[in-house]
Short mmCIF file of C-alpha atoms and ligand atoms in Angstrom, two decimals:
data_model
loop_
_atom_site.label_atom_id
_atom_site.label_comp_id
_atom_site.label_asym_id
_atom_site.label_seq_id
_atom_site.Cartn_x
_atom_site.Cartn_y
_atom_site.Cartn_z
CA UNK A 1 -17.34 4.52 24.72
CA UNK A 2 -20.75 3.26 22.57
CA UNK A 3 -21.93 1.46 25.85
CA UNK A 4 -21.13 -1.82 24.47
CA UNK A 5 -19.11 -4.62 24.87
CA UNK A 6 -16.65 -5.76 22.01
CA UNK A 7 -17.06 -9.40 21.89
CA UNK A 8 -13.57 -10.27 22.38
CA UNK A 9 -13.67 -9.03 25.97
CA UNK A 10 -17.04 -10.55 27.25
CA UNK A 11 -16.53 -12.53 30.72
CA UNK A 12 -17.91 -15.28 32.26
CA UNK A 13 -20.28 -13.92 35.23
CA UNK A 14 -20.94 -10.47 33.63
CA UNK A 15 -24.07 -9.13 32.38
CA UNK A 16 -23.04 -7.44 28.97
CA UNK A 17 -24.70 -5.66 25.84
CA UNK A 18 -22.93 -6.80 22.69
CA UNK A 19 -23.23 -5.43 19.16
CA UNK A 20 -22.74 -6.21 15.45
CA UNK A 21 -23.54 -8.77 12.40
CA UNK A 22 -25.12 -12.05 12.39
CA UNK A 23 -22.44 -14.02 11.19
CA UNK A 24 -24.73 -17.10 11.25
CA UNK A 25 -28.11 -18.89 12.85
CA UNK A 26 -28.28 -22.75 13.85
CA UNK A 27 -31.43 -23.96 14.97
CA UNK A 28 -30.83 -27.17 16.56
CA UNK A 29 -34.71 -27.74 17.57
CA UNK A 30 -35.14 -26.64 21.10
CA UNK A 31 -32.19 -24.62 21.07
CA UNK A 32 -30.95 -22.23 18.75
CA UNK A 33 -27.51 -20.98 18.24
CA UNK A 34 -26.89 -17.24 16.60
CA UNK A 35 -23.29 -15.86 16.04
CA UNK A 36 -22.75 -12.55 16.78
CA UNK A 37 -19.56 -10.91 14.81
CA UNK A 38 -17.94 -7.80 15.55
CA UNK A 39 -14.22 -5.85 14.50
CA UNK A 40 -12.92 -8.23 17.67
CA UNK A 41 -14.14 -11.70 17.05
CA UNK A 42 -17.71 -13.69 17.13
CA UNK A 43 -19.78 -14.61 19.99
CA UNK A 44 -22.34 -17.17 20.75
CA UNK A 45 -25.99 -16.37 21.72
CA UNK A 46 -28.06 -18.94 23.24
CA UNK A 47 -32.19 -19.61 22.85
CA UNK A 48 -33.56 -22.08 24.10
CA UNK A 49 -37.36 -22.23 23.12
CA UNK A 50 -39.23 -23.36 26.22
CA UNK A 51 -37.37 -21.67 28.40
CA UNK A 52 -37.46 -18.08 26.98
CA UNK A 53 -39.80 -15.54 25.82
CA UNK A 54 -41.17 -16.22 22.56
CA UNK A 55 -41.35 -12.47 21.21
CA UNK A 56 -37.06 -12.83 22.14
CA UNK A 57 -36.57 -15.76 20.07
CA UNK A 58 -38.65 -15.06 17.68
CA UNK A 59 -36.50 -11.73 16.85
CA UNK A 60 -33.58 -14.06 17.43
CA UNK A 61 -33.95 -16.21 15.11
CA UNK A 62 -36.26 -14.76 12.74
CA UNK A 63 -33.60 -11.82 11.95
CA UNK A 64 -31.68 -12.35 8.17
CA UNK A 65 -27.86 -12.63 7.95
CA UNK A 66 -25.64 -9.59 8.39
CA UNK A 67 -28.56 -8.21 10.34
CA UNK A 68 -27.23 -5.60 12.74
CA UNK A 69 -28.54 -6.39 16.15
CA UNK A 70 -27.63 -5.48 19.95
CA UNK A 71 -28.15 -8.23 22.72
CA UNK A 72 -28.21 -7.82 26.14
CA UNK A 73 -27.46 -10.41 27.92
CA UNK A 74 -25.48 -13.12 30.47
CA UNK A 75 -22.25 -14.26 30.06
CA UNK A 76 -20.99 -17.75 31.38
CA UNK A 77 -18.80 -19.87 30.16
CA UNK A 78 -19.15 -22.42 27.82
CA UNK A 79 -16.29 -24.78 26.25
CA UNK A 80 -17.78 -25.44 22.92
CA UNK A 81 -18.54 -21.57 22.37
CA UNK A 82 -16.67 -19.39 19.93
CA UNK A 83 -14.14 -17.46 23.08
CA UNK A 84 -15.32 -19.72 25.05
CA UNK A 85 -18.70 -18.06 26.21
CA UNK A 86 -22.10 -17.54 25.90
CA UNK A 87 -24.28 -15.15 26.38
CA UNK A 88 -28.21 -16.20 27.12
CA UNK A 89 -29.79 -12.83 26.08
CA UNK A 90 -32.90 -11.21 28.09
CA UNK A 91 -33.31 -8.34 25.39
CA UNK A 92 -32.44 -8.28 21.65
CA UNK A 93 -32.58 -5.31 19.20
CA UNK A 94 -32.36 -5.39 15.33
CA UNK A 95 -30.39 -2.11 14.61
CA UNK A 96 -30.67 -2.61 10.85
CA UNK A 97 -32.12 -5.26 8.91
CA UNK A 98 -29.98 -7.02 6.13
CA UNK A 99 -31.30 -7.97 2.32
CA UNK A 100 -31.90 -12.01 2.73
CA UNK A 101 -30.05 -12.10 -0.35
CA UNK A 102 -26.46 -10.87 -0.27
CA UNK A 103 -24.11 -10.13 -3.53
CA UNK A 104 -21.49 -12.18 -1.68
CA UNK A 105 -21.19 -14.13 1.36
CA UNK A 106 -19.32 -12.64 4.00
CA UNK A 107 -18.71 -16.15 6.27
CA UNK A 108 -16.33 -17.30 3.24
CA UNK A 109 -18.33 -20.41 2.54
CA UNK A 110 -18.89 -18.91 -0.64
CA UNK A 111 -16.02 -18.02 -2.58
CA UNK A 112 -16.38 -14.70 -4.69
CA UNK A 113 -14.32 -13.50 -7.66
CA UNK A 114 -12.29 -10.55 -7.18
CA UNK A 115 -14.43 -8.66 -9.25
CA UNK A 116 -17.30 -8.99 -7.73
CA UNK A 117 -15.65 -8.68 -3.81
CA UNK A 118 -14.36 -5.06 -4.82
CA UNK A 119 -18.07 -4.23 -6.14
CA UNK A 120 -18.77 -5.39 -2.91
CA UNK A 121 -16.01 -3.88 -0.62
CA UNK A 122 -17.78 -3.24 2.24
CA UNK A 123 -19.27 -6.91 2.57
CA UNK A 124 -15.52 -8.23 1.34
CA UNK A 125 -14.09 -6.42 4.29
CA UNK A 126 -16.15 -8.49 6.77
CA UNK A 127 -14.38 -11.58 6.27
CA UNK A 128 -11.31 -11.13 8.79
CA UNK A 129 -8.68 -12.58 6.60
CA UNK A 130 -9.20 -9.44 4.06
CA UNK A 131 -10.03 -6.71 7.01
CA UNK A 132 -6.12 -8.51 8.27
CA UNK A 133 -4.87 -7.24 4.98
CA UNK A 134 -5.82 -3.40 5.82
CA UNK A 135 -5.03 -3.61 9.31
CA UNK A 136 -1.49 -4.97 8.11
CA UNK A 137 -1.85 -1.87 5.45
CA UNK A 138 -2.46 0.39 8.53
CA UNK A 139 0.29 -0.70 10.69
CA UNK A 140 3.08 -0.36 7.47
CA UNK A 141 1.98 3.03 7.06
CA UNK A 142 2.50 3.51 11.13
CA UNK A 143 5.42 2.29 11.16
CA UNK A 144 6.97 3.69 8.07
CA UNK A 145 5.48 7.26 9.54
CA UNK A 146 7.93 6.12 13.03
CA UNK A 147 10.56 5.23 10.52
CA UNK A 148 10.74 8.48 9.19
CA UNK A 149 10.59 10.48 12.63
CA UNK A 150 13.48 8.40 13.59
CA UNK A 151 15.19 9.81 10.74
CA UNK A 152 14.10 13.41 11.34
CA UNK A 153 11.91 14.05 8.12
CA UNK A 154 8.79 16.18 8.11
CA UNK A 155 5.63 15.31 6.55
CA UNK A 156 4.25 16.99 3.70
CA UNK A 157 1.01 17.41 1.37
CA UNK A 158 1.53 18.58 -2.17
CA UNK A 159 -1.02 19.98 -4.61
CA UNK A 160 -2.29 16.81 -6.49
CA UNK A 161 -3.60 18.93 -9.05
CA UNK A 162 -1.06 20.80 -11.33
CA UNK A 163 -0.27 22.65 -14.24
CA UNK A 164 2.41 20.23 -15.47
CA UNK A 165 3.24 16.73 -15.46
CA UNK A 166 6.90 15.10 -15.08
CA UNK A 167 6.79 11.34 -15.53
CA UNK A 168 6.48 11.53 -19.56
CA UNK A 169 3.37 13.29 -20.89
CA UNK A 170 0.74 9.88 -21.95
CA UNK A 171 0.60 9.36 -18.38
CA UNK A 172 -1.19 11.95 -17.26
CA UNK A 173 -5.11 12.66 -16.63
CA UNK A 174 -6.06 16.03 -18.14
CA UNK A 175 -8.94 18.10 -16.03
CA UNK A 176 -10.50 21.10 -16.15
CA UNK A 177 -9.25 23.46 -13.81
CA UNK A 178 -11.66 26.72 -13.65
CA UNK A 179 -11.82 26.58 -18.12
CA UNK A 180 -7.98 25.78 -18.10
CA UNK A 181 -6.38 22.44 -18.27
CA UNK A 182 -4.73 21.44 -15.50
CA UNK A 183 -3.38 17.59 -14.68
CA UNK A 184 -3.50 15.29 -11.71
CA UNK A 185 -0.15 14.45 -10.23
CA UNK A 186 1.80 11.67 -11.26
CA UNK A 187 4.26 11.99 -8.25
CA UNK A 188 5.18 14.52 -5.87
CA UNK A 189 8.66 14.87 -7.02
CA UNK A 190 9.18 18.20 -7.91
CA UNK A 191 7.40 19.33 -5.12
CA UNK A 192 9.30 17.38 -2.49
CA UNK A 193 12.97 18.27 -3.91
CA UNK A 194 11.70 22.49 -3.83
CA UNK A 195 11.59 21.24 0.24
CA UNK A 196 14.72 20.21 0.48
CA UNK A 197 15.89 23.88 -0.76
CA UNK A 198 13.18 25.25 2.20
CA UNK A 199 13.78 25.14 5.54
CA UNK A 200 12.53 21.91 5.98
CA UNK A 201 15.49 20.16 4.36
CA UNK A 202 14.56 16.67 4.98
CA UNK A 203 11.11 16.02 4.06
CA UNK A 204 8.47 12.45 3.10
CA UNK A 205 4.85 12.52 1.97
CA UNK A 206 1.98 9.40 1.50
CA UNK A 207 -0.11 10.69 -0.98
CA UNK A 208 -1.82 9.60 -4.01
CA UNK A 209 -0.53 9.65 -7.50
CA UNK A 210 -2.45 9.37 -10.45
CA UNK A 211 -1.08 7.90 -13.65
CA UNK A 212 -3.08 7.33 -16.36
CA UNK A 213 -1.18 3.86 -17.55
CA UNK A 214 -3.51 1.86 -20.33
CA UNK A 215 -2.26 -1.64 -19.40
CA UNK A 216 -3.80 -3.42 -16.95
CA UNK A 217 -1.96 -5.82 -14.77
CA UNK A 218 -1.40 -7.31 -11.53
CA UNK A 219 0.73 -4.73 -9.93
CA UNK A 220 -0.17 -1.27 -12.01
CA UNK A 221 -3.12 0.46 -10.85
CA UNK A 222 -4.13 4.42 -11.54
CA UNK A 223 -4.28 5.87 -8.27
CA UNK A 224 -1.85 4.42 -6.20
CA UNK A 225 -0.39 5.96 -2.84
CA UNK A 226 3.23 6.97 -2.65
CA UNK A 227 5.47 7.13 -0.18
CA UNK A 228 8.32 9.75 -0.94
CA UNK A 229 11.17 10.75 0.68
CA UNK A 230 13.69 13.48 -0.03
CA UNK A 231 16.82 15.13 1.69
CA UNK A 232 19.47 17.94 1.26
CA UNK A 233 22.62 17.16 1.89
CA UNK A 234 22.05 13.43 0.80
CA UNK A 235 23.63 11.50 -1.99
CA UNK A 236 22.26 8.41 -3.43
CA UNK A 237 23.76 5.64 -1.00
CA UNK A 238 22.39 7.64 2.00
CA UNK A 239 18.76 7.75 0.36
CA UNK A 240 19.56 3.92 0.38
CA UNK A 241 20.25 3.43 3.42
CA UNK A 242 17.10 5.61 4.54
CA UNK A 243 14.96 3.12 2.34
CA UNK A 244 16.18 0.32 3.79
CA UNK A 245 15.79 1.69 7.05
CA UNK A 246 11.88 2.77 5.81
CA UNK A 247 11.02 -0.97 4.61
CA UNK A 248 12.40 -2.76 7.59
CA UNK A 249 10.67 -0.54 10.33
CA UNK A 250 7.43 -1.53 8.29
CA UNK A 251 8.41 -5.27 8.34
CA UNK A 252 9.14 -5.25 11.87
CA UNK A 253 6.13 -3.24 12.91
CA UNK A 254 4.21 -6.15 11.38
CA UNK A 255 6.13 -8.62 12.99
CA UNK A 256 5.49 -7.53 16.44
CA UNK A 257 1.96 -5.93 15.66
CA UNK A 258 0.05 -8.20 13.22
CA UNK A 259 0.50 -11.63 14.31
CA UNK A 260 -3.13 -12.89 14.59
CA UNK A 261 -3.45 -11.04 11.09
CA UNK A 262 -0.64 -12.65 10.09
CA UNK A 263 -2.56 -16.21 11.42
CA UNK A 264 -5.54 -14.76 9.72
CA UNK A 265 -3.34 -14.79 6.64
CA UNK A 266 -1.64 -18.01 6.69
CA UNK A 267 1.42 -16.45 7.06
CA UNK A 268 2.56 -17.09 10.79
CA UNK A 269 5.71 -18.98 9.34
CA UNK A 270 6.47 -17.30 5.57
CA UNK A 271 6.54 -14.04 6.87
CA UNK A 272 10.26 -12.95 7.68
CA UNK A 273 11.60 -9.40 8.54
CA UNK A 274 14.17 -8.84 6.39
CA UNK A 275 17.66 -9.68 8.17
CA UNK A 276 20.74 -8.89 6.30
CA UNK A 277 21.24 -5.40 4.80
CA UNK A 278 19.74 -5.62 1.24
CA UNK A 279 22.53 -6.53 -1.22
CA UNK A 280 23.41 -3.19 -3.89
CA UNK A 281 24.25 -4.62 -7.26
CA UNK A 282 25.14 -2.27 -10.28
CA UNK A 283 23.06 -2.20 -13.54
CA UNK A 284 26.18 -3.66 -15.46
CA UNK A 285 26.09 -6.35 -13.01
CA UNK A 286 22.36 -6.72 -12.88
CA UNK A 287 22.19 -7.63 -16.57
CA UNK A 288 25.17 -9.75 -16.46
CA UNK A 289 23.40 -11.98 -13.99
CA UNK A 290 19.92 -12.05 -15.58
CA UNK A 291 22.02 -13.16 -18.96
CA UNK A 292 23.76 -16.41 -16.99
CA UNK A 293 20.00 -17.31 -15.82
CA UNK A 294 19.29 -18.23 -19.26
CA UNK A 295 15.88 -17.05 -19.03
CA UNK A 296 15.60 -14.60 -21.13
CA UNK A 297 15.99 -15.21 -25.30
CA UNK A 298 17.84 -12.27 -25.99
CA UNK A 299 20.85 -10.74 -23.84
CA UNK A 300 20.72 -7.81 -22.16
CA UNK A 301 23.17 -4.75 -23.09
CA UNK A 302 24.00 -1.51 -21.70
CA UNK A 303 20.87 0.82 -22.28
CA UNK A 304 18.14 -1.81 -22.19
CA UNK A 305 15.13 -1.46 -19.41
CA UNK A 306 15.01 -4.65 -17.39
CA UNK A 307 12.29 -6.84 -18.42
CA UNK A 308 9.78 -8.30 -16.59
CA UNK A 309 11.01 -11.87 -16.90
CA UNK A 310 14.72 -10.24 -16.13
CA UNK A 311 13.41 -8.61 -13.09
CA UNK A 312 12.02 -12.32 -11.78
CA UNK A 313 14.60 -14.36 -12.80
CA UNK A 314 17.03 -11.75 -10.99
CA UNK A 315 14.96 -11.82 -7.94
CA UNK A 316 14.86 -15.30 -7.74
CA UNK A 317 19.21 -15.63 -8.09
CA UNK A 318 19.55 -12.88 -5.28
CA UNK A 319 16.19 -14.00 -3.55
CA UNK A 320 15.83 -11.53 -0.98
CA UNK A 321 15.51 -6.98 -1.33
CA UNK A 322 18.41 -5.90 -3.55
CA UNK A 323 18.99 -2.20 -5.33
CA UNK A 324 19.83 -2.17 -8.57
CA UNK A 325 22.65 1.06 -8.70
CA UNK A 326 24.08 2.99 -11.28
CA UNK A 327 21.93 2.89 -14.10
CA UNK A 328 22.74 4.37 -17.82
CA UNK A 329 21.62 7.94 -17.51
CA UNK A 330 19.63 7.55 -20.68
CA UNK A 331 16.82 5.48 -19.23
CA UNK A 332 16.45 7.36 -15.72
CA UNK A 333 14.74 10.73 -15.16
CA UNK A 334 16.30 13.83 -16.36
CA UNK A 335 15.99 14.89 -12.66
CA UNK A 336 18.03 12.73 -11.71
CA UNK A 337 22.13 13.26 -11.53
CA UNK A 338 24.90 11.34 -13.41
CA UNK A 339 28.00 10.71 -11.46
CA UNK A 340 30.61 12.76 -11.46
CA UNK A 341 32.75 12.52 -14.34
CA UNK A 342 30.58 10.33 -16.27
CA UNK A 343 27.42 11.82 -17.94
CA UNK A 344 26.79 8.52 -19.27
CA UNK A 345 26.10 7.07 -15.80
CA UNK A 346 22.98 7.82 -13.06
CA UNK A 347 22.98 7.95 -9.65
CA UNK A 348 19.67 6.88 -10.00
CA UNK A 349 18.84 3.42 -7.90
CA UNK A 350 15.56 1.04 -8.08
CA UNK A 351 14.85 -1.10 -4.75
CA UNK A 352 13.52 -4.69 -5.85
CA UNK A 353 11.64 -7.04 -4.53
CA UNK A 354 12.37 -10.54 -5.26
CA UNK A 355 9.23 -10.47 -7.32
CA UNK A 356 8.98 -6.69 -8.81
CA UNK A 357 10.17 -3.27 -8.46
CA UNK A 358 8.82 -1.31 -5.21
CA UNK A 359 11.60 1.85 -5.18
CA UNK A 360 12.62 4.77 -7.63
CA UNK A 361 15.45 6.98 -6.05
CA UNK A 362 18.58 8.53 -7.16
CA UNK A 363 20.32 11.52 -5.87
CA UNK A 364 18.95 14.79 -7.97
CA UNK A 365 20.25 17.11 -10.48
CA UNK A 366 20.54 20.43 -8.17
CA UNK A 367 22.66 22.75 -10.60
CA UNK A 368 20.31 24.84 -12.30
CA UNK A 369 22.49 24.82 -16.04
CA UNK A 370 22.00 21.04 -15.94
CA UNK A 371 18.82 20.98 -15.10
CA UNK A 372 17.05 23.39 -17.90
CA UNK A 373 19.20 21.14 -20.15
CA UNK A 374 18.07 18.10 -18.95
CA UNK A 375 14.48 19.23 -19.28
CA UNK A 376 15.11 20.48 -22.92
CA UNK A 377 16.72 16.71 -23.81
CA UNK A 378 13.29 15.34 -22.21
CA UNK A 379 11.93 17.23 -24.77
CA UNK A 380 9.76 19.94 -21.73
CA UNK A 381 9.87 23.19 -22.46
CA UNK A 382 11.89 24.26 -19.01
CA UNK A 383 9.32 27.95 -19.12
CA UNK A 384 6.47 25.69 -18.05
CA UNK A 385 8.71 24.13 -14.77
CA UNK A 386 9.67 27.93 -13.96
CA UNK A 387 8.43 28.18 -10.67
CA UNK A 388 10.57 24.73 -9.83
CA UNK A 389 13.90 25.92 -11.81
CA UNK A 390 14.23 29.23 -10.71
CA UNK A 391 14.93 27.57 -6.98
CA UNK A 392 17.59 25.91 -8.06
CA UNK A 393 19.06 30.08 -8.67
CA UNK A 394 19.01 30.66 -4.98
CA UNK A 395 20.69 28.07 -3.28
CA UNK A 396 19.62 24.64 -4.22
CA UNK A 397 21.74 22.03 -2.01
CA UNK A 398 22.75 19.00 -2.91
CA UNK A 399 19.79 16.41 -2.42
CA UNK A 400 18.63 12.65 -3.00
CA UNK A 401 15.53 11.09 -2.18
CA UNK A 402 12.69 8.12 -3.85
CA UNK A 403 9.64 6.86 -3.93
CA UNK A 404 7.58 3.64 -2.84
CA UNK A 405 4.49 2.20 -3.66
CA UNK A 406 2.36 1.71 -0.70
CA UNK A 407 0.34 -0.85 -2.14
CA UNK A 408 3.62 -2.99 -3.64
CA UNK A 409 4.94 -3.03 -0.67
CA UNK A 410 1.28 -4.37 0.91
CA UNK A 411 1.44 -7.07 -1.85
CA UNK A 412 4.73 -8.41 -1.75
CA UNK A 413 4.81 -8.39 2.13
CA UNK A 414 1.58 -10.39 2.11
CA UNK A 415 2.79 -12.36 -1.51
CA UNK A 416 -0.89 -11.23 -2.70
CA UNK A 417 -1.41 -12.16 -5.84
CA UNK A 418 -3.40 -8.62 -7.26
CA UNK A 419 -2.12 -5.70 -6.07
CA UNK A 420 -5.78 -4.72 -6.09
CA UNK A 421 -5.90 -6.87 -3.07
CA UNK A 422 -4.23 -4.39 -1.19
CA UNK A 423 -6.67 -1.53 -2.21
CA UNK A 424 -9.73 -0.44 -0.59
CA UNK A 425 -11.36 1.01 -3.85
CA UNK A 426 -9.45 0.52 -6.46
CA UNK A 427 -9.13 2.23 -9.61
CA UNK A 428 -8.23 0.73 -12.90
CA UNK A 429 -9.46 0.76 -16.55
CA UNK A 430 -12.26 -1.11 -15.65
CA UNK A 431 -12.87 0.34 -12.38
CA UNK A 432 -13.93 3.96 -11.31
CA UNK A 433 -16.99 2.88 -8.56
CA UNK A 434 -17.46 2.52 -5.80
P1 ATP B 501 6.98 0.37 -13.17
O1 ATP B 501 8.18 0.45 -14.05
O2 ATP B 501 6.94 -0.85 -12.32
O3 ATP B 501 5.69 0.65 -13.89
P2 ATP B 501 7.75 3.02 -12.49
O4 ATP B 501 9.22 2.87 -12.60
O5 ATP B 501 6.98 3.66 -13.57
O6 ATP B 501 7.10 1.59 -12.13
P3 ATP B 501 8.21 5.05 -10.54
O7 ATP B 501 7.83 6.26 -11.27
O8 ATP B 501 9.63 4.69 -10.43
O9 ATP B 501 7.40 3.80 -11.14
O10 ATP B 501 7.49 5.10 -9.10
C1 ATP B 501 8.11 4.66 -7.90
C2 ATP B 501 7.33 3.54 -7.27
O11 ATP B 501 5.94 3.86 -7.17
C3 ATP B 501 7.36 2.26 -8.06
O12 ATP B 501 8.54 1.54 -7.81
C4 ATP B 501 6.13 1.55 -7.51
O13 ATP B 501 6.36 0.99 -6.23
C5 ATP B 501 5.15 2.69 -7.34
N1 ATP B 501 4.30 2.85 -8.53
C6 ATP B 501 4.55 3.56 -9.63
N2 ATP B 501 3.56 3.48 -10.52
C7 ATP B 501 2.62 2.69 -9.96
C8 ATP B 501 1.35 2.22 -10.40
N3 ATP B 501 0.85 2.58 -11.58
N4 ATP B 501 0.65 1.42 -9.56
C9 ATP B 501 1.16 1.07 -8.36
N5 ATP B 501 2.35 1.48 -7.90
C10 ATP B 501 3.09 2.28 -8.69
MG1 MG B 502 10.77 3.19 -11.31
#
């Protein structure tokens, strides 16, 4: 398409104009080697002194690291090359000179702090083992997309800037919306369930959400990307088994997509699809269990949020994806319903990693009594959620749905130990640029 070669598919015997970065230049006396690095792989150009023209290896060699440069050039084989060949070029171009002083070293022989690689993203992403980690991104999100074909969902956008927010009122990030304050989204939920009462029925969106959480920690950041699902005529197990179904298309997709990232990784042999169906313990029983690990130094009882340290040492007993199930109704969403016959108890579901929480889901609260009650008891004036109430007068069906973070599912897949890691740009107190 650009005319040039990618490195990776450069013959022996062919005469071929290659393109990219100069990973790196060794000047043996004489001869003179200069790796050539591309989105494919690297390649090795040869100059030899007396035999060429001095103007050629004078560019050659004289160009800085991370130069861009095009070489055109022979291709023949040679055993000790990167591939497996060389090229001896008869014409080199720099395209665009590089600073000889870079803010971090793209070959890896320096090692950079995080801080300074995400300052630096562009750079960062020319080392292949963190370009693996987007490509790995990319191919979840493909796959996930299939996933939800296969399950007959359309894919929506939603505004991300509204007049209201849903997920409890500190999160939020005010704006000004034309002299009026508006907010940006903290989840597409409300959004995604009016669907469900549309034509579309069965509906999933990845999209950002913004949540403006003051703790900073490994696996919170404040614009994340969401995956949401949501269908009528779905209760909570079925929304489930459509996660389940969601997660393991993106495991698999890896699997028999991303090995050489995978290599890249160091992850050819840890990384597993998951195989059995993921177990689906109930709250009560959740807490019971995290109580005979000992771990934590007060028991658990009916009402309490898992902690952290519950959360692990749970993950660790079960030590594969579980859902915790039937929650106390007091610590899920208002949106969300309580079993019949039992206010006391939530449909509502959370799908774990062994390691954190990826999945929010539950089936919803579709009567439109309950639901301007359960806004009141949230303490939301159910006026300002008008326009999403008064659908639930004309025929609301029954519907259940969740959400998943794109990025904790990156960094648990990958065991990454930031979930900035799995974030082009991201942002975080600290961090709004680049
Ligand atoms: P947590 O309790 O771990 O902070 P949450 O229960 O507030 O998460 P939900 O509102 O249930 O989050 O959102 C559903 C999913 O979206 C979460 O399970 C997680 O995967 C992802 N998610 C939510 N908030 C964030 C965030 N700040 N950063 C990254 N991912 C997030
Ligand atoms: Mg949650």
């Amino acid at each position: 398409m650009d005319g040039r070669t990618h490195t990776v598919d450069v013959n022996p015997g062919e005469t071929v104009t290659v393109a990219g970065w100069v990973h790196e230049v060794r000047d043996l006396g004489g001869i003179a080697f200069l790796i050539l690095r591309d989105t494919t792989g690297k390649i090795q150009i040869v100059f030899k002194e007396d035999e060429m023209d001095a103007d050629l290896v004078g560019t050659g060699l004289g160009v800085a690291r991370e130069s861009v440069i095009t070489v055109t050039g022979d291709a023949e084989e040679h055993s000790n090359a990167p591939g497996g060949v060389e090229v001896t070029p008869e014409s080199v171009e720099v395209l665009a000179e590089s600073d000889t002083e870079l803010p971090l070293d793209p070959s890896g022989k320096v090692d950079a702090d995080l801080s300074t690689r995400l300052d630096n993203r562009t750079l960062d992403l020319r080392k292949e083992e963190v370009k693996a980690i987007f490509e790995i991104r990319a191919e979840v999100l493909r796959s996930v997309r299939e996933a939800f074909y296969d399950l007959g969902s359309t894919e929506i956008n939603t505004p991300k800037i509204v007049a209201t927010g849903t997920e409890g009122g500190t999160e939020l990030f005010p704006i000004t919306y034309f002299g009026e304050e508006a907010f940006m989204n903290q989840s597409p939920q409300l959004f995604k369930q009016l669907m469900v009462g549309s034509g579309l029925e069965r509906v999933f969106e990845i999209g950002p959400i913004f949540r403006a959480e003051e703790h900073n920690t490994p696996r919170h950041l404040n614009e994340a990307t969401m995956i949401d699902f949501e269908s009528a005529f779905f209760d909570h197990t079925e929304a489930m088994d459509a996660c389940e179904h969601v997660v393991r298309n993106a495991y698999d997709g890896v699997a028999a997509n991303c090995q050489r990232e995978l290599e890249l990784l160091g992850l050819e042999d840890a990384f597993e699809v998951p195989d059995e169906a993921f177990p689906r313990l109930t709250y009560q029983e959740a807490i019971e269990r995290i109580n005979a690990t000992g771990e934590l130094d007060e028991q658990l009882v009916w009402g309490d949020d898992l902690p952290t340290e519950g959360e692990r040492a749970l993950g660790d007993d079960v030590g594969s994806h579980y859902f915790i199930t039937d929650w106390p109704s007091e610590i899920k969403p208002f949106y969300i319903k309580d079993h019949d016959g039992d206010a006391d108890l939530s449909t509502g579901f959370d799908m774990m990693h062994p390691v954190m929480e990826l999945v929010s889901g539950g089936q919803r609260e579709h009567r439109y009594d309950h639901l301007v009650t359960g806004f009141e008891q949230q303490g939301l004036d159910p006026d300002q959620f008008d326009y999403y109430t008064k659908m639930f007068k004309y025929g609301m069906p029954p519907h259940a749905g969740w959400g998943l973070g794109v990025e904790r599912l990156v960094m648990t897949m990958l065991g990454l130990e930031n979930i900035r890691e799995a974030v082009l740009f991201p942002r975080d107190r600290q961090r709004l640029s680049p």
